[in-house]
XYZ file of C-alpha atoms in Angstrom:
151
model
C 87.506 142.714 127.564
C 87.514 146.006 125.740
C 86.922 149.292 127.512
C 83.531 149.982 125.923
C 82.192 146.626 127.150
C 83.519 147.332 130.646
C 81.901 150.784 130.548
C 78.541 149.229 129.609
C 78.778 146.842 132.550
C 79.769 149.647 134.940
C 76.745 151.701 133.832
C 74.495 148.678 134.290
C 75.863 148.073 137.814
C 75.443 151.749 138.766
C 71.826 151.739 137.577
C 70.945 148.439 139.294
C 72.778 148.809 142.612
C 73.533 151.477 145.166
C 77.281 151.831 144.708
C 78.838 154.091 147.340
C 82.557 153.578 146.732
C 84.974 152.586 143.998
C 85.783 149.490 146.033
C 82.113 148.426 146.000
C 82.068 148.906 142.224
C 85.295 146.935 141.885
C 83.762 144.077 143.922
C 80.697 144.028 141.660
C 82.944 143.862 138.608
C 84.948 141.017 140.166
C 81.682 139.101 140.763
C 81.144 139.336 137.001
C 84.644 138.070 136.311
C 86.115 141.454 135.402
C 89.385 142.303 137.092
C 90.342 145.979 137.133
C 92.894 148.005 139.006
C 91.890 150.970 141.132
C 93.596 153.290 138.625
C 91.617 151.803 135.717
C 88.383 152.083 137.648
C 89.093 155.718 138.553
C 89.774 156.481 134.897
C 86.561 154.683 133.838
C 84.508 156.715 136.336
C 86.009 159.930 134.995
C 85.495 158.959 131.326
C 81.883 157.954 131.977
C 81.290 161.248 133.764
C 79.808 159.535 136.816
C 78.954 161.783 139.713
C 78.524 161.022 143.387
C 75.424 162.331 145.157
C 74.189 161.340 148.580
C 77.043 158.813 148.908
C 76.099 157.022 145.694
C 77.333 157.082 142.083
C 74.934 158.311 139.379
C 75.011 158.652 135.635
C 74.377 162.367 134.997
C 71.659 163.301 132.540
C 72.621 165.618 129.710
C 70.901 168.972 129.792
C 69.696 170.874 126.766
C 72.364 173.479 127.463
C 74.982 170.837 126.690
C 73.871 170.491 123.054
C 76.481 172.437 121.082
C 75.384 175.078 118.596
C 77.048 173.047 115.832
C 74.494 170.271 116.336
C 71.569 172.690 116.578
C 72.583 174.389 113.320
C 73.498 171.187 111.448
C 70.378 169.083 111.982
C 67.301 169.456 109.749
C 65.244 166.573 111.152
C 65.433 163.626 113.508
C 63.352 160.460 113.608
C 63.736 156.801 114.526
C 62.797 153.325 113.338
C 63.032 150.524 115.890
C 66.317 151.183 117.709
C 67.941 153.350 115.020
C 67.866 157.151 115.182
C 68.336 159.059 111.918
C 69.444 162.684 111.786
C 69.150 164.505 108.461
C 71.694 167.324 108.307
C 72.736 170.118 105.993
C 75.102 168.796 103.305
C 78.590 168.244 104.645
C 77.644 168.763 108.301
C 76.823 165.228 109.463
C 80.361 164.131 110.316
C 81.037 167.135 112.538
C 77.674 166.839 114.289
C 78.193 163.102 114.756
C 81.607 163.696 116.327
C 79.934 166.105 118.762
C 77.286 163.523 119.673
C 80.024 160.958 120.280
C 81.840 163.380 122.555
C 78.677 164.056 124.588
C 78.465 160.345 125.419
C 74.741 159.770 125.795
C 73.852 156.559 127.615
C 71.849 154.160 125.490
C 73.901 154.889 122.373
C 75.681 151.814 121.023
C 77.377 153.560 118.114
C 77.120 156.212 115.432
C 77.806 156.422 111.718
C 77.893 159.618 109.654
C 77.745 160.261 105.955
C 77.682 163.591 104.171
C 74.192 164.627 105.283
C 72.906 161.776 107.464
C 73.757 160.368 110.894
C 72.687 156.894 111.952
C 72.721 156.293 115.690
C 72.175 152.766 116.971
C 70.460 152.739 120.369
C 70.186 149.879 122.872
C 66.424 149.640 122.509
C 63.458 151.162 120.722
C 62.471 152.770 124.034
C 65.888 154.482 124.205
C 65.511 155.640 120.596
C 62.027 157.072 121.161
C 63.089 158.963 124.294
C 66.247 160.277 122.643
C 64.374 161.530 119.556
C 61.757 163.234 121.705
C 64.490 164.993 123.693
C 66.436 165.986 120.574
C 63.335 167.348 118.849
C 62.506 169.533 121.833
C 66.100 170.729 122.280
C 67.332 171.128 118.705
C 64.188 172.579 117.159
C 63.065 174.733 120.083
C 62.495 178.234 118.785
C 63.118 177.382 115.105
C 60.454 178.438 112.634
C 58.942 176.793 109.578
C 59.249 173.078 108.849
C 60.599 172.358 112.312
C 57.299 173.164 114.043
C 55.923 169.824 112.879
C 58.751 167.850 114.482
C-alpha cells in the first residue's frame, strides 16, 4: 500500500470514529488489513496535520489566512464541473500556485495538474468541488475589484 492510500484511509477512520489514541488508530488500520509501525503512524499523523482536541483526533480546517499571497495574486477565476475544479491563472503562474495548493493539503483533493495558466484539481466528489470553489471564491477574490465581483 502506498502512503497516499494509507493517508486516505486514516482520514476516513478519523472522520467516522472517535479515535483517542494512536493505538486505537493502529487497531482500526489493522482491522482493514493495514499493518503499520508506531513510528510510521506518528509520521502519518504529523504529515496529515491531525490535531487532538478533547481527547480525539481531528482533521483541521484550513483558514483563509492560510492561503498564500502567491495564490491570491495568481488566480483570475475558479469554477468547477462535476468533481473537477479549474483555476484560471495569470500566464506562467499556474505551476507555482498549484505547488502551493499541494503543500496546503486540502482534504477532498485527489490530485492536481498545472499548465502555464490553468490548474485542474480533481476532487473526491462534486460536493467537495462545489464547497471548495465557494470557499476559494470568497477567500481569493475578497476585496478585489472589477471582474472578480461576479465570482
